[in-house]
XYZ file of N, CA and C in Angstrom:
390
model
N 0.864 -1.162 0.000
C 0.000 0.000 0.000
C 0.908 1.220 0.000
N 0.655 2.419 -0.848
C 1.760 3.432 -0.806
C 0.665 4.679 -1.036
N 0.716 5.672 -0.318
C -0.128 7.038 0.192
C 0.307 8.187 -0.295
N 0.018 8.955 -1.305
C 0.733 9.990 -1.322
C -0.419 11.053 -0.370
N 0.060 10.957 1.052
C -0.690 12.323 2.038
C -1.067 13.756 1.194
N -0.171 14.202 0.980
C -0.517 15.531 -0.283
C -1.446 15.889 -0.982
N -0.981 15.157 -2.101
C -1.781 15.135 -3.230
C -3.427 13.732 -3.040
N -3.382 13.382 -1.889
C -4.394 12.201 -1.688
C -4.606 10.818 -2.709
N -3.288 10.418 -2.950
C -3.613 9.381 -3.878
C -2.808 8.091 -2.893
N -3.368 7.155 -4.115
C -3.163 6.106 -3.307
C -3.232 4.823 -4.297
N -2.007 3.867 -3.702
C -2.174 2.591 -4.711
C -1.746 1.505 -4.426
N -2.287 0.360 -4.124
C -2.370 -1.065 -3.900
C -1.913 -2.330 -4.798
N -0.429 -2.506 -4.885
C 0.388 -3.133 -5.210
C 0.891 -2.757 -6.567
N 0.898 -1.510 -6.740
C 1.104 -0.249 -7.283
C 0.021 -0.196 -8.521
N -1.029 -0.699 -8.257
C -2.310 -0.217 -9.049
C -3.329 1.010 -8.542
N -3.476 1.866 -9.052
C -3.987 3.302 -8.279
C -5.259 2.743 -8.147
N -5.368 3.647 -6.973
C -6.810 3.208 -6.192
C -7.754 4.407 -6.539
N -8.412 4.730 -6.942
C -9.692 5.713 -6.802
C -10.254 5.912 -5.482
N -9.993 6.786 -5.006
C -11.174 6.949 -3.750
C -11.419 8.464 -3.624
N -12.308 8.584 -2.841
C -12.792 9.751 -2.255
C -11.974 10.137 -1.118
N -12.107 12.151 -1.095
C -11.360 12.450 0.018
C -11.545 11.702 1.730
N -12.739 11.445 1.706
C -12.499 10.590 3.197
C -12.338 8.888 3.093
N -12.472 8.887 1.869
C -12.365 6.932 2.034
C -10.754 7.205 1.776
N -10.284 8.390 1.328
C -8.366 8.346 1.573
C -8.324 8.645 2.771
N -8.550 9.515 3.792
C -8.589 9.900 4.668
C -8.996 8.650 5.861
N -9.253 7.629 6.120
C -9.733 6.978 6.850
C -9.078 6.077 6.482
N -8.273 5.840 5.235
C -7.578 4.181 4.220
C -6.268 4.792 5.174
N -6.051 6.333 5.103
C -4.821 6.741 5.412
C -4.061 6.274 6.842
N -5.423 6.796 7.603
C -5.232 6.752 8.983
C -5.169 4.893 9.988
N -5.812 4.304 8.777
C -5.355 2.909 8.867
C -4.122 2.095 9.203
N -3.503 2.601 7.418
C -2.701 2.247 7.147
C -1.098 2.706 7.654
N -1.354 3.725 8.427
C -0.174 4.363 9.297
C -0.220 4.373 10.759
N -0.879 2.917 11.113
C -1.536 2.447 12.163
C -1.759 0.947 11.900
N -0.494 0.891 11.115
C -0.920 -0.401 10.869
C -0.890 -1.379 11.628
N -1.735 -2.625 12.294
C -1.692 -3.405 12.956
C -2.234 -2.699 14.615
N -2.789 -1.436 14.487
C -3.209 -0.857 16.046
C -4.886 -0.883 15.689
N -5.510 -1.025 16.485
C -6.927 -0.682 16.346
C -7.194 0.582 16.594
N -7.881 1.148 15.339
C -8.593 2.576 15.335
C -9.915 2.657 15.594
N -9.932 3.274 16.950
C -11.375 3.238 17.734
C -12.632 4.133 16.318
N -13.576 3.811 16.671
C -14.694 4.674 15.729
C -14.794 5.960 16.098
N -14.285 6.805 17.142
C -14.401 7.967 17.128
C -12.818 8.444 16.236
N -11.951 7.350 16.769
C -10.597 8.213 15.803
C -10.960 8.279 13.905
N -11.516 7.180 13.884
C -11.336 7.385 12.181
C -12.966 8.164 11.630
N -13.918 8.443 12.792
C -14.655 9.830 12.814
C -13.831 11.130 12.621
N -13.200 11.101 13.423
C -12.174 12.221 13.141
C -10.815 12.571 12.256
N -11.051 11.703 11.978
C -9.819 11.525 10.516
C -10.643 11.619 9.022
N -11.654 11.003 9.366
C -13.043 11.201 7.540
C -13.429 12.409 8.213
N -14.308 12.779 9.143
C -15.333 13.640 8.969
C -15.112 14.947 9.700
N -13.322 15.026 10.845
C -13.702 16.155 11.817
C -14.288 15.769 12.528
N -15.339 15.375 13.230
C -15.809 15.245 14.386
C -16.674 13.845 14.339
N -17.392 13.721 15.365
C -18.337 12.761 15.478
C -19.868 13.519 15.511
N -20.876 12.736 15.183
C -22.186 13.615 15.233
C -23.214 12.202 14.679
N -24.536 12.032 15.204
C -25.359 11.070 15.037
C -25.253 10.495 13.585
N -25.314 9.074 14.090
C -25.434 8.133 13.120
C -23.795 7.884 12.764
N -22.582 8.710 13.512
C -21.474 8.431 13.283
C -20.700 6.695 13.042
N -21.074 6.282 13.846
C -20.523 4.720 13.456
C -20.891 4.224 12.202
N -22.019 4.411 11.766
C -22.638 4.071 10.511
C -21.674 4.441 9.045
N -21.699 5.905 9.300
C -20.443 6.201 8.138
C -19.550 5.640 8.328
N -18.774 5.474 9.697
C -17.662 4.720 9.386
C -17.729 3.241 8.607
N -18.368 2.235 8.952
C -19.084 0.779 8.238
C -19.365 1.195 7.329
N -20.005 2.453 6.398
C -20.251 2.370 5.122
C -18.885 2.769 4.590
N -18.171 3.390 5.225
C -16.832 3.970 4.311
C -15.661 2.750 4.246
N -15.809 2.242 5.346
C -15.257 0.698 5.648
C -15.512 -0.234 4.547
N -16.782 -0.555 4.705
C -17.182 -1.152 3.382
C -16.989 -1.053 2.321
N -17.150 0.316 1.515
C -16.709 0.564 0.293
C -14.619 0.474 -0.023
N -13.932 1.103 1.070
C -12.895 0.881 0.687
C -12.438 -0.795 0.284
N -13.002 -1.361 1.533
C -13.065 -2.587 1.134
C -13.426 -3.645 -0.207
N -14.402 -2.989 -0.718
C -14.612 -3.229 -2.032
C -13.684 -3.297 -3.175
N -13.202 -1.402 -3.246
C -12.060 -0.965 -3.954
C -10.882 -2.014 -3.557
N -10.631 -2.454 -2.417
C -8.786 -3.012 -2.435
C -9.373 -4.294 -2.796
N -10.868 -5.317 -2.772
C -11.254 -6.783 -3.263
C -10.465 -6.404 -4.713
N -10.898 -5.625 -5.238
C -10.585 -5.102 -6.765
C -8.551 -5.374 -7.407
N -8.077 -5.098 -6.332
C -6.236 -5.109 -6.230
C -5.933 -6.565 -5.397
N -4.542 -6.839 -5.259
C -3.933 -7.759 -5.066
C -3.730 -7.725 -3.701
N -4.004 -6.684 -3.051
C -4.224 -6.231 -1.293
C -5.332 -6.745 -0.502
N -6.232 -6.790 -1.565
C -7.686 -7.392 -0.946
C -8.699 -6.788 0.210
N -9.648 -7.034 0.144
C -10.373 -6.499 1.267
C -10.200 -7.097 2.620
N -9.568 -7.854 2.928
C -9.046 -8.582 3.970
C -8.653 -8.200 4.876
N -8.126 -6.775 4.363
C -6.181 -6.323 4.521
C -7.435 -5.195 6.288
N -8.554 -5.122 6.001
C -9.102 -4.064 6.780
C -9.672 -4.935 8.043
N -9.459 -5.788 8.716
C -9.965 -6.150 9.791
C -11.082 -5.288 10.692
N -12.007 -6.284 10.742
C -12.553 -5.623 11.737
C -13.295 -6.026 13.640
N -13.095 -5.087 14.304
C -12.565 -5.375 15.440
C -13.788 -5.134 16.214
N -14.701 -5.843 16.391
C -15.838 -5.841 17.421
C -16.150 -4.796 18.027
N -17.225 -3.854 17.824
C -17.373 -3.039 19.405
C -16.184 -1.911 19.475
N -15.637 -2.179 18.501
C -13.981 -1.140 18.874
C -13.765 -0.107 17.518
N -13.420 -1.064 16.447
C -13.269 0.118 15.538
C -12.642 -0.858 13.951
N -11.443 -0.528 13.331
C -10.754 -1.636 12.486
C -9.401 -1.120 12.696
N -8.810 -2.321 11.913
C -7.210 -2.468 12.188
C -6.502 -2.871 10.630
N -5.576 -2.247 9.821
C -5.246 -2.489 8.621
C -4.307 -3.657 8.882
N -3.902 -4.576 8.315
C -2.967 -5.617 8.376
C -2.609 -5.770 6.826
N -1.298 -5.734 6.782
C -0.307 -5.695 6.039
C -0.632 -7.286 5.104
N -0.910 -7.295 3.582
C -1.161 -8.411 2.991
C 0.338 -9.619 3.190
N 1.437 -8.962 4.002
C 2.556 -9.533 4.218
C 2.546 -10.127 5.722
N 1.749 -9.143 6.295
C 1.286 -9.612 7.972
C 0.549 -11.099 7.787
N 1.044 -12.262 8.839
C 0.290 -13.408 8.996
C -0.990 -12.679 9.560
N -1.799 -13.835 9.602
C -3.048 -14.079 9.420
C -3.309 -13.888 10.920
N -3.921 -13.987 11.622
C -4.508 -13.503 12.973
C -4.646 -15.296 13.473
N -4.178 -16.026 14.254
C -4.450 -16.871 14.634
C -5.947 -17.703 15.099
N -6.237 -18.764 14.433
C -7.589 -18.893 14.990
C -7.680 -18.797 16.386
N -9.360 -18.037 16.286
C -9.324 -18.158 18.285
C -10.165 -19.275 18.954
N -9.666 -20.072 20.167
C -9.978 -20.648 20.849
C -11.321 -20.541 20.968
N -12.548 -21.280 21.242
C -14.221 -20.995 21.640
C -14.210 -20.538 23.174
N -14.475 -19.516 22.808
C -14.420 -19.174 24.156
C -15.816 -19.684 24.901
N -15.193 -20.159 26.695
C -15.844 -20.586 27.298
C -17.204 -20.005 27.360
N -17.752 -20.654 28.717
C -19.383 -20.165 28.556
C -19.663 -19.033 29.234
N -18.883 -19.025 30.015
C -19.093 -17.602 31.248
C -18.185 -16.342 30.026
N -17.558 -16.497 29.561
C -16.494 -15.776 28.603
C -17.522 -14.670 27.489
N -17.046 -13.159 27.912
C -18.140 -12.216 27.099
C -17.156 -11.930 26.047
N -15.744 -12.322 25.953
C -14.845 -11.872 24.582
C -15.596 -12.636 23.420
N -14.969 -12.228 22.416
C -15.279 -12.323 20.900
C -13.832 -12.806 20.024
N -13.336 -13.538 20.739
C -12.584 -14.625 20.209
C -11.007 -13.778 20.021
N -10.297 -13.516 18.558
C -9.546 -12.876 18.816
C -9.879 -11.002 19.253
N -10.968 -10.887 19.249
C -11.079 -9.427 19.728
C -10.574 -9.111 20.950
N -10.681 -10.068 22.091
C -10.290 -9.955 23.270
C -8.556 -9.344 22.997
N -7.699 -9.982 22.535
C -6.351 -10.153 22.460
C -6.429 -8.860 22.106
N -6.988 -8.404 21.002
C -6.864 -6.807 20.032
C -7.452 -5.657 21.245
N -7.916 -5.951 21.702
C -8.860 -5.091 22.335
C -7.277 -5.159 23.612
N -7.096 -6.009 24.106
C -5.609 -6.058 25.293
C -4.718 -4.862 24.663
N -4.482 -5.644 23.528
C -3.279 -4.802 22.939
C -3.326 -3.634 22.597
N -4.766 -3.169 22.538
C -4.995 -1.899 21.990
C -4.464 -0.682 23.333
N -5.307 -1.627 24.190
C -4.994 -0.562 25.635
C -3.958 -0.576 25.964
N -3.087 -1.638 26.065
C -1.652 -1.501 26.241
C -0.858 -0.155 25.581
N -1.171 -0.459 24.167
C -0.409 0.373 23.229
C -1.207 1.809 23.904
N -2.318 2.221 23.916
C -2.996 3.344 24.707
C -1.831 3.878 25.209
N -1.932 3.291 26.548
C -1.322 3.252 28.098
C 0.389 3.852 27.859
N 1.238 2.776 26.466
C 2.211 3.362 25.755
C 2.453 4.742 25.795
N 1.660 4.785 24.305
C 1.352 5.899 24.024
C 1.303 7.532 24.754
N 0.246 7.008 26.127
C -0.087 8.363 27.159
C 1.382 8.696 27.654
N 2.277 7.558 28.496
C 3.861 7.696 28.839
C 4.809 9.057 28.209
């Protein structure tokens, strides 16, 4: 995946991608985050400036469509994980695969590998604030 921030272009295994200023804007903020989970208010604020009703929704529709566009390239729609309750996470078509997750028990309210993403996310947080 290669971004030109600037000029807003963008291209997936060096086939140019078409998108719109916020489906670059949200592909962007992904992909320079790669492998961190981007909560739904951050990539609210990376497409739209702020958050405001019905906000999660745009994000899943803008989600969706980018997703479409990279099915189209050799990157795939794959490459956009998405992370329960939290937000999505770009993974590198070179990044392994996310390990299958264990069934979680019966008393158990995680969502299989979300739990792990959702750990790591706060960790990296917690990082981050330092």
């Amino acid at each position: 995946m290669r971004l030109d921030s600037p000029q807003q272009h963008a291209w997936a295994a060096g086939v140019p991608l078409p998108l719109s200023r916020t489906e670059f804007r949200v592909l962007d903020r992904l992909v320079r985050h790669t492998g961190a989970v981007q909560h739904f208010g951050t990539l609210l604020e990376a497409g739209w400036g702020a958050a405001s009703p019905g906000a999660r929704d745009r994000v899943k529709f803008t989600v969706s469509r980018l997703r479409g566009k990279l099915d189209a390239t050799p990157v795939g729609g794959g490459s956009i994980v998405s992370v329960r309750g939290m937000g999505y996470l770009y993974r590198s078509p070179t990044t392994p695969a996310l390990p299958p997750s264990p069934k979680p028990a019966a008393a158990s309210t995680s969502y299989g590998h979300t739990r792990a993403l959702h750990d790591g996310s706060r960790a990296q947080n917690r990082a981050e604030e330092r």
